[in-house]
Coordinates of C-alpha atoms and ligand atoms in Angstrom, one line a residue:
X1 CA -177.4 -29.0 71.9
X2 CA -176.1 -31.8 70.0
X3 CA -176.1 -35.2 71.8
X4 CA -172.5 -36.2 73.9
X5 CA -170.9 -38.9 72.6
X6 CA -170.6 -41.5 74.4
X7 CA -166.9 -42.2 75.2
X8 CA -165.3 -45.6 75.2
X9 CA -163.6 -47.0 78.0
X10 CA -161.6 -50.4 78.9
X11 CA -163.1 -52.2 82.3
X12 CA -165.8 -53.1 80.2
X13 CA -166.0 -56.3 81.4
X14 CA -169.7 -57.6 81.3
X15 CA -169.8 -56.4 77.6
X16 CA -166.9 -58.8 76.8
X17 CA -168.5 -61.6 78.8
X18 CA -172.1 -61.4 76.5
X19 CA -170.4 -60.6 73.5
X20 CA -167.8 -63.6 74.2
X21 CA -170.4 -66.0 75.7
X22 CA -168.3 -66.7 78.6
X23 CA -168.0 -65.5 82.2
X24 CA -166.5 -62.5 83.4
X25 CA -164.2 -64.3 85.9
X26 CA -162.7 -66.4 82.7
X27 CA -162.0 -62.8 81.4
X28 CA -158.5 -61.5 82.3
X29 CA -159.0 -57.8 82.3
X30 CA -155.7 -55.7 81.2
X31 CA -157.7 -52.7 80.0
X32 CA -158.6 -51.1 83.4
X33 CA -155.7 -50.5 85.5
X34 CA -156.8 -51.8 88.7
X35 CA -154.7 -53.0 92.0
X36 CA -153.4 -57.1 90.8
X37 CA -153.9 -57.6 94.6
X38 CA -157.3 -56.2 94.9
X39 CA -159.1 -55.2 97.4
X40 CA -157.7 -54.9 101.4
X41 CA -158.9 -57.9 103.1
X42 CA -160.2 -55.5 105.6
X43 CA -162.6 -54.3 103.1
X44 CA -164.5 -57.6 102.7
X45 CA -164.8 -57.9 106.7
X46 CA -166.1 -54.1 106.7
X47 CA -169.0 -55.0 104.1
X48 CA -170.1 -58.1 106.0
X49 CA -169.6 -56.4 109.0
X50 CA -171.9 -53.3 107.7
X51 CA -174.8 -55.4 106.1
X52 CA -177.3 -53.7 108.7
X53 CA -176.7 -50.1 107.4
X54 CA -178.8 -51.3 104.1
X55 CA -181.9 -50.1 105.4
X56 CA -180.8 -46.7 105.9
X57 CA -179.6 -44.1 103.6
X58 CA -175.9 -43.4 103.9
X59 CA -174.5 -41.1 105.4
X60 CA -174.6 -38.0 102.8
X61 CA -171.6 -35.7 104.5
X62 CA -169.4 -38.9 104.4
X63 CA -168.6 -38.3 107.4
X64 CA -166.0 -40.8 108.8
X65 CA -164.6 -40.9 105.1
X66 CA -163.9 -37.1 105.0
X67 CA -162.6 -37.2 108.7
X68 CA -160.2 -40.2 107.7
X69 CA -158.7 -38.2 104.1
X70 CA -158.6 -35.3 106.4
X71 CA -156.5 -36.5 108.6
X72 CA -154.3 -38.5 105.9
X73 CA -153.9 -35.3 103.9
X74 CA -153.3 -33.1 106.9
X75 CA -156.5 -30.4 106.1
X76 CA -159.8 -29.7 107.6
X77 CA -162.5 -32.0 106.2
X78 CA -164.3 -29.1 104.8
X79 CA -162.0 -29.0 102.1
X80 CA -163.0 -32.2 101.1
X81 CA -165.9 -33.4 98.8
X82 CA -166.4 -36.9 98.0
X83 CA -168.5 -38.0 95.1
X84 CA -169.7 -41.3 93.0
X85 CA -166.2 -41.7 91.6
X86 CA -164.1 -39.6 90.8
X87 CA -166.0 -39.6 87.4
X88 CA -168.9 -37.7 89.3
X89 CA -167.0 -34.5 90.4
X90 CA -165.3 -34.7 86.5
X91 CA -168.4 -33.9 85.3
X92 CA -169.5 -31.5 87.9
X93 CA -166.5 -29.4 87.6
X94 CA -167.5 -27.5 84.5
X95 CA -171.3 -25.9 85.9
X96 CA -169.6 -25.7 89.3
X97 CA -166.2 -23.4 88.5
X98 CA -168.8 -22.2 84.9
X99 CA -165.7 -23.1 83.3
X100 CA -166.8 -22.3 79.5
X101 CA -163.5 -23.0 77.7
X102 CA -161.3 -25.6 79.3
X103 CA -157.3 -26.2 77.9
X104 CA -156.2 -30.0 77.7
X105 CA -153.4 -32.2 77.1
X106 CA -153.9 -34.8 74.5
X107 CA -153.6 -38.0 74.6
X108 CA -155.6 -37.9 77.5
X109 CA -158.6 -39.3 79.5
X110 CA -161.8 -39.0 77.2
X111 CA -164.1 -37.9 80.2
X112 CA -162.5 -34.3 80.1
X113 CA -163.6 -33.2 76.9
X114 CA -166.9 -35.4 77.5
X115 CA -167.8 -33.1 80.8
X116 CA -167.2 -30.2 78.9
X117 CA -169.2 -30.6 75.7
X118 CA -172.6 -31.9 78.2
X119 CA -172.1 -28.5 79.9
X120 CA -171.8 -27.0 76.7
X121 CA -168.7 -25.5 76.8
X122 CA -165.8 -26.5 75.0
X123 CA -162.1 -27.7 75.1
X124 CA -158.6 -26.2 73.2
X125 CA -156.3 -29.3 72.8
X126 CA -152.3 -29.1 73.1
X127 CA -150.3 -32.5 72.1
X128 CA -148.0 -34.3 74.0
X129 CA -145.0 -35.3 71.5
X130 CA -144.3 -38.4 71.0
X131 CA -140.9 -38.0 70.0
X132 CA -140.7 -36.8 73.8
X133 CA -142.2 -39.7 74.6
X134 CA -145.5 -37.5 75.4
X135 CA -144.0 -35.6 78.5
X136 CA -146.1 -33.0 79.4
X137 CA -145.8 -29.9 78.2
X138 CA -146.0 -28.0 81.2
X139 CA -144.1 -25.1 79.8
X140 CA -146.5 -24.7 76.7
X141 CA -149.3 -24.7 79.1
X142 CA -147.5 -21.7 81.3
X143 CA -147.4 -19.9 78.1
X144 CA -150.6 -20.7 76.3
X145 CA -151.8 -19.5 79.5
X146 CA -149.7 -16.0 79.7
X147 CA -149.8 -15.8 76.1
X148 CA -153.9 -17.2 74.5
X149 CA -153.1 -17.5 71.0
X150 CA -154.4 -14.0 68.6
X151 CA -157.7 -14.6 68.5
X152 CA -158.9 -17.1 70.6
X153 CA -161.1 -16.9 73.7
X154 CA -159.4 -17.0 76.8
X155 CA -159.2 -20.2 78.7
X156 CA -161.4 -20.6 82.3
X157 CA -159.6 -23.6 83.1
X158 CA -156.6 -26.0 82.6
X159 CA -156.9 -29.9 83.3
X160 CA -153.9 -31.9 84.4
X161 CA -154.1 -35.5 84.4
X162 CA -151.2 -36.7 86.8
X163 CA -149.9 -39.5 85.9
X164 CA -151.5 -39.2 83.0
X165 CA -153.8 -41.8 81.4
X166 CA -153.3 -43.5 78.4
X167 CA -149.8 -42.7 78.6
X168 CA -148.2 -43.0 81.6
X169 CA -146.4 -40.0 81.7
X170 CA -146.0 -37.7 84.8
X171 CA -144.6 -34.5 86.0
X172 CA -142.7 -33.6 88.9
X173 CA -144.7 -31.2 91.9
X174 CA -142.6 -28.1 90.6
X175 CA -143.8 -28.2 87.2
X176 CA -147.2 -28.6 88.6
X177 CA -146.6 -25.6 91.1
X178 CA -145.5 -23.9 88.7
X179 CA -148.8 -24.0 86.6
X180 CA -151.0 -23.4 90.0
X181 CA -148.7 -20.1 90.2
X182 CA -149.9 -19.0 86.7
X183 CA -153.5 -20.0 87.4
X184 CA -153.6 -18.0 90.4
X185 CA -152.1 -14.6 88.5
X186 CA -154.4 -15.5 85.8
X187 CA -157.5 -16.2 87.8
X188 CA -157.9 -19.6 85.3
X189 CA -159.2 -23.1 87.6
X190 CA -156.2 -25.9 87.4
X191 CA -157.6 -29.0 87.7
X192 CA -154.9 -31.9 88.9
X193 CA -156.4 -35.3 88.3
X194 CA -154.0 -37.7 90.6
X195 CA -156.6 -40.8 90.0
X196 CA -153.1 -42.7 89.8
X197 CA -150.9 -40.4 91.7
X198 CA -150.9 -44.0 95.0
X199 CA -148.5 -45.0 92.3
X200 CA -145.6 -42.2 92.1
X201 CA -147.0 -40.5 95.5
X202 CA -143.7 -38.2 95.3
X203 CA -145.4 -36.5 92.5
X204 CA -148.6 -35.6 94.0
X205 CA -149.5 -31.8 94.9
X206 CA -151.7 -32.5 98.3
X207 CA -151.6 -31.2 100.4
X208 CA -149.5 -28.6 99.7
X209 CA -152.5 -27.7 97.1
X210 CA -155.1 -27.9 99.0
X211 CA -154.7 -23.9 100.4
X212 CA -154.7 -22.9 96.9
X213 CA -158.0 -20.9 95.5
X214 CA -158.1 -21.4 91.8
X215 CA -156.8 -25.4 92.6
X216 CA -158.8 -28.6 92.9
X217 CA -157.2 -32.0 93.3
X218 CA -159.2 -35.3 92.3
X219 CA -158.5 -38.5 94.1
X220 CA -159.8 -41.8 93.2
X221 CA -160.2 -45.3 95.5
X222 CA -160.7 -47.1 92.0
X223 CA -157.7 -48.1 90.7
X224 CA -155.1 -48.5 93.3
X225 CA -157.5 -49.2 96.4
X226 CA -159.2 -51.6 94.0
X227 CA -162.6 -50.7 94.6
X228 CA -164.2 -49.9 91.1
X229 CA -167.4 -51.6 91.5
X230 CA -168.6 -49.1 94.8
X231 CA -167.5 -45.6 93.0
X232 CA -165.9 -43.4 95.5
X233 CA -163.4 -40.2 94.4
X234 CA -163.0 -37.3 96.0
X235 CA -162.5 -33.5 95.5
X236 CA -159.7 -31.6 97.5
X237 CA -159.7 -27.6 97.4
X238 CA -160.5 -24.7 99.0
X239 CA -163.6 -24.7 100.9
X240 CA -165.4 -22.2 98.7
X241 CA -165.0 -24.3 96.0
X242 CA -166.0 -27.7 97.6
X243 CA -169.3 -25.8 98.5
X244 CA -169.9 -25.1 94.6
X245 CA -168.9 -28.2 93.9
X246 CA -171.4 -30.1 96.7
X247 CA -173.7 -28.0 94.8
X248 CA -174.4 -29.7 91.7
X249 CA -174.2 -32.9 93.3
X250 CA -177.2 -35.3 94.4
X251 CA -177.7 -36.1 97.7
X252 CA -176.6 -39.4 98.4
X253 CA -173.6 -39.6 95.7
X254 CA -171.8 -42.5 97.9
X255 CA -173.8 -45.6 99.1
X256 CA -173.2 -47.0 102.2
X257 CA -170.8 -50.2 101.3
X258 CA -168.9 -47.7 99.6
X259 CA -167.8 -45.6 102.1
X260 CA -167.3 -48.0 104.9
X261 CA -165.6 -49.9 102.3
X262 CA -162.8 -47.1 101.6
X263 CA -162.4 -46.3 105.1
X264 CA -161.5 -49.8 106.0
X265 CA -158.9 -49.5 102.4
X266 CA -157.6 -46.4 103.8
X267 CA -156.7 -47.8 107.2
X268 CA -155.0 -50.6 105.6
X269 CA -151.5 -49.7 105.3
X270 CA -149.9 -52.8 105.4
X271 CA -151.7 -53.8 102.2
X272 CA -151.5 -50.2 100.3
X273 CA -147.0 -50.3 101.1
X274 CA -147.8 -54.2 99.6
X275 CA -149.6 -53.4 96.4
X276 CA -146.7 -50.7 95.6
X277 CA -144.6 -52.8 95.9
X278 CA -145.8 -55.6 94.0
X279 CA -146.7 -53.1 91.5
X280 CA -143.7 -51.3 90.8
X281 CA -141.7 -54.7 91.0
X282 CA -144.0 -56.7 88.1
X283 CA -144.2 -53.1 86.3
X284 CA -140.6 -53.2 85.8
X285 CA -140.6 -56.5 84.9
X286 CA -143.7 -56.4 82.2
X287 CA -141.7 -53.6 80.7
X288 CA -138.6 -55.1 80.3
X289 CA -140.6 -58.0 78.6
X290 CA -142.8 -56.2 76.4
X291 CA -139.9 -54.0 75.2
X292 CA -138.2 -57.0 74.3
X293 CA -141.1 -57.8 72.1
X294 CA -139.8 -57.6 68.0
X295 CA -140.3 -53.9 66.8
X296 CA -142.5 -52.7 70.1
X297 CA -141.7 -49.3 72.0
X298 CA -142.3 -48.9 75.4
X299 CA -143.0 -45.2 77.1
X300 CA -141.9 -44.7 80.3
X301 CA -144.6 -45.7 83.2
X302 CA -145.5 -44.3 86.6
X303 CA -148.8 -45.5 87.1
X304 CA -149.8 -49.0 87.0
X305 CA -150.0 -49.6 83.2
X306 CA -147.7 -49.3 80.6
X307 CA -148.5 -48.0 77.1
X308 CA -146.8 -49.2 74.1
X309 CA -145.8 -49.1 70.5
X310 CA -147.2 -52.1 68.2
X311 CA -144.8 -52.8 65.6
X312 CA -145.3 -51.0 62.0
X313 CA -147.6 -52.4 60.0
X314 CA -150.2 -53.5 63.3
X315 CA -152.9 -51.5 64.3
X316 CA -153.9 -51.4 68.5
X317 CA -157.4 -52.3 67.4
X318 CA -156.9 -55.2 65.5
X319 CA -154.1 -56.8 68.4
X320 CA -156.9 -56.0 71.0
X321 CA -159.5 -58.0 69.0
X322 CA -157.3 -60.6 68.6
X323 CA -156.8 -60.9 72.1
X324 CA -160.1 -60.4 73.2
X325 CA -161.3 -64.1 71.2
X326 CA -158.9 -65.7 73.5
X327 CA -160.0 -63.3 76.8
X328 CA -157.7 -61.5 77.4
X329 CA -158.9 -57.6 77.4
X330 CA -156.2 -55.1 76.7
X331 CA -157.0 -50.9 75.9
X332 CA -157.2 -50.4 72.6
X333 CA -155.3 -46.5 71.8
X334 CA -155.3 -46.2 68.4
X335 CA -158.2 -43.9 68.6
X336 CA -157.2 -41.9 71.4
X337 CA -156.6 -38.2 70.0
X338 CA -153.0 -37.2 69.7
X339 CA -152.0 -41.0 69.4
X340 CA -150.5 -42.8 67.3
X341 CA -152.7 -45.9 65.4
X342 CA -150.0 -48.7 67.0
X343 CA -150.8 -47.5 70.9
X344 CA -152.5 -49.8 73.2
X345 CA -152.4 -49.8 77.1
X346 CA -151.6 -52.9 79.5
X347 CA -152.5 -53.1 82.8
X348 CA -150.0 -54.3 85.2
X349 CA -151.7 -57.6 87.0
X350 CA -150.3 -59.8 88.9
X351 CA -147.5 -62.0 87.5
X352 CA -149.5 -65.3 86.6
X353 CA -151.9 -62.9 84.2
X354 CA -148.8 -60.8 82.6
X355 CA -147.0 -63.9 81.6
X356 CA -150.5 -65.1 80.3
X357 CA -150.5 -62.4 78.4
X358 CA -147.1 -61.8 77.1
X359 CA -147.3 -65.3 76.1
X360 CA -150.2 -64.7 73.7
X361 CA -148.6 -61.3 72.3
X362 CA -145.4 -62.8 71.3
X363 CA -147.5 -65.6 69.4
X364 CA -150.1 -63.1 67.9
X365 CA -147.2 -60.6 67.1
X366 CA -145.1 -63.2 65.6
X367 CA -147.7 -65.0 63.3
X368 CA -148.2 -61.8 61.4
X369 CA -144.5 -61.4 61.3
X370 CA -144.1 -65.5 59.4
Ligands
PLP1 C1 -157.5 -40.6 84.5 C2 -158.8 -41.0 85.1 N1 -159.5 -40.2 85.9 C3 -160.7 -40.5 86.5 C4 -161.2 -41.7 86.2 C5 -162.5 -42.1 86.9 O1 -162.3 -42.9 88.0 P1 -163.4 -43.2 89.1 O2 -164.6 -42.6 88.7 O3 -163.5 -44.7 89.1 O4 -162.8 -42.6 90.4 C6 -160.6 -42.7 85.4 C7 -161.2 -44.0 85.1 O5 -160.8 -44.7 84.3 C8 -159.3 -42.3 84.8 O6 -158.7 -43.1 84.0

C-alpha cells in the first residue's frame, strides 16, 4: 500500500514556536478554532483535584463520562463510545463499519479522506459551490446516493461534516434527516461529524439520531470545551455499532486527566451558555470587520471561525506567511480541495486577539495594494 500522506493541519503551534524562535504563549493561534475563553475553571480544579489517579490506569469504560453524555443526550450509555479525540473514532470508522468506498463533500476536513486511504479504501468527492457560498449539497448526496453514477462502485458510506470545516457552512436537521432516511433504504453508513455543532446546537441531529442503525454521530470536547491538549471525542449510535467500533480501539484510548477533565467541562453550564455567547457576539463582530476589508468576501459562519475571500491577486499561503513572521497563526485554505487559492480560515478569539489581528491584515493587505 502506498504510504498516507500526512495531512496538514492549523493548531500547530510548537512547530511555529521552533521554526519562529519564540514561545508558544507569544504565539496568537487563529488557525485552530478553539473556545477564546478556554477551558471551565472547574476543569483546572478537577486536574489538581485528581493528581492521585496518576498511578493508576484510567478508567477504560469511561465510566462517569459516558453516564454524564448519557444523561445530557437523553440515551443509554451503551450507545456511547468515547475515544482519543474525535480524531481516534475518524480513523476507526472505516475497518469498523468496512466501509470500502466512502462519498464526501469537498472542501472539507482532510482526516476523512486520510482514514480512508490507511484502510485502504477510497473516497468519491462532490463540491460544494462557491457561488452558493459552499452550502451543502444535501440534495446531490440524496441522489448520488439513489442514483451511483453509470459505472461506478456503489458507495458504503456518506460523511457529513456539520458545521462544516474549512467553511463554515451548515445544514438544517431536516436536510440531515433527510439523508439518514436515504441511508437507511439504501443500507449506506451516514456519518455526521458535529465536532462544532456547541456552536449552532439547533442544528445538531442527537439525540434524535442516536436510535438510527446505519447513523453515527461524532462529538468533540476540543474545540468548544477548549480541551485540545487531553484528546477526548466521542461516538454516538446504535449499540451494535459502538461495539464494532470499541473494537478496533486500544484499551485505554482516554487518560485519566482527560476524562475527569470533560466531566468537570460538561457540568459547567454557566461557562458553556458564556462562551456562546461571547462567541457568537465577537463572531459577528470579526465578520463585519473582515468583510469591510478592501476586496475580501466573507462566507456565512456557524461555528467559531469564519472563512474568507483574499482579494484577487493574494494567495492564502502567502497572507498566512506573512502573518506567521509577526505570530500571528491563521489556516492557510488555498490548498484545501474544492477551494479556491484566496481562502484562508480565522478563528474567532477573544476580542483583544481579533483586533490584533485585523490590525495586521488591513496593513499587510493594504501594502500590496500601494
Ligand atoms: C471537523 C473536525 N472533526 C474532527 C476533528 C478532530 O478533533 P478532535 O480529535 O480534537 O476531537 C477536527 C480537528 O480539527 C475537525 O476540524
Amino acid at each position: 500500500m502506498a504510504p498516507v500522506k500526512k495531512p496538514f493541519h492549523g493548531g500547530d503551534v510548537y512547530a511555529a514556536s521552533r521554526e519562529l524562535g519564540r514561545d508558544v504563549s507569544e504565539l496568537i493561534d487563529f488557525s485552530a478554532s478553539i473556545n477564546p475563553l478556554g477551558p471551565s475553571p472547574k476543569v483546572w480544579r478537577a486536574i489538581t483535584g485528581a493528581r492521585h489517579l496518576v498511578p493508576h490506569y484510567p478508567d477504560p469504560e469511561c465510566w462517569d463520562l459516558r453516564q454524564a453524555l448519557a444523561s445530557r443526550w437523553r440515551v443509554e450509555p451503551a450507545r456511547i463510545l468515547m475515544g482519543n479525540g474525535s480524531i481516534e473514532l475518524i480513523h476507526a470508522l472505516p475497518r469498523a463499519l468496512k466501509i470500502d468506498h466512502l462519498l464526501l463533500v469537498q472542501p472539507t476536513f482532510s482526516e476523512y479522506a486520510a482514514s480512508m486511504a490507511r484502510a485502504g479504501g477510497y473516497v468519491t468527492t462532490v463540491c460544494a459551490d462557491r457561488d452558493e457560498q459552499y452550502a451543502l449539497p444535501i440534495d446531490r448526496l440524496c441522489r448520488l446516493l439513489e442514483r451511483p453514477t453509470k459505472g461506478s462502485r456503489a458507495f458504503d458510506g456518506i460523511l457529513l461534516c456539520n458545521p462544516n470545516s474549512p467553511t463554515g457552512q451548515a445544514c438544517g436537521t431536516d436536510d440531515v434527516m433527510k439523508l439518514a432516511r436515504a441511508v437507511q433504504r439504501r443500507g449506506v453508513w451516514l456519518i455526521v461529524d458535529e465536532t462544532f455543532a456547541d456552536y449552532c446546537p439547533e442544528r445538531s441531529i442527537l439525540p434524535s439520531a442516536s436510535s438510527w442503525s446505519r447513523v453515527v454521530v461524532l462529538r468533540s470536547l476540543t474545540k468548544f470545551y477548549g480541551l485540545p491538549g487531553l484528546r477526548v471525542g466521542y461516538a454516538v449510535a446504535v449499540p451494535t455499532v459502538i461495539q464494532q467500533l470499541r473494537n478496533e480501539l486500544p484499551p485505554w484510548s482516554v487518560n485519566a486527566m482527560g476524562q475527569v477533565a470533560a466531566l468537570a467541562a460538561l457540568h459547567d453550564m454557566a461557562h458553556a451558555k458564556k462562551s456562546l455567547r461571547f462567541v457568537l457576539k465577537e463572531r459577528t463582530r470579526m465578520a463585519k470587520e473582515l468583510a469591510g476589508l478592501p476586496g475580501c468576501t466573507l462566507f456565512p459562519a456557524h461555528a467559531n471561525f469564519l472563512f474568507m475571500e483574499l482579494p484577487p491577486g493574494w494567495h492564502g499561503g502567502k497572507l498566512t506567511e506573512q502573518l506567521r513572521r509577526e505570530g500571528l497563526l491563521i489556516r492557510d485554505c488555498s490548498s484545501v480541495p474544492g477551494a479556491n487559492r484566496r481562502s484562508v480560515r480565522i478563528a474567532v478569539r477573544s476580542r483583544e486577539d481579533n483586533d490584533r489581528l485585523l490590525k495586521a491584515l488591513s496593513r499587510v493587505l493594504s501594502e500590496k495594494r500601494s
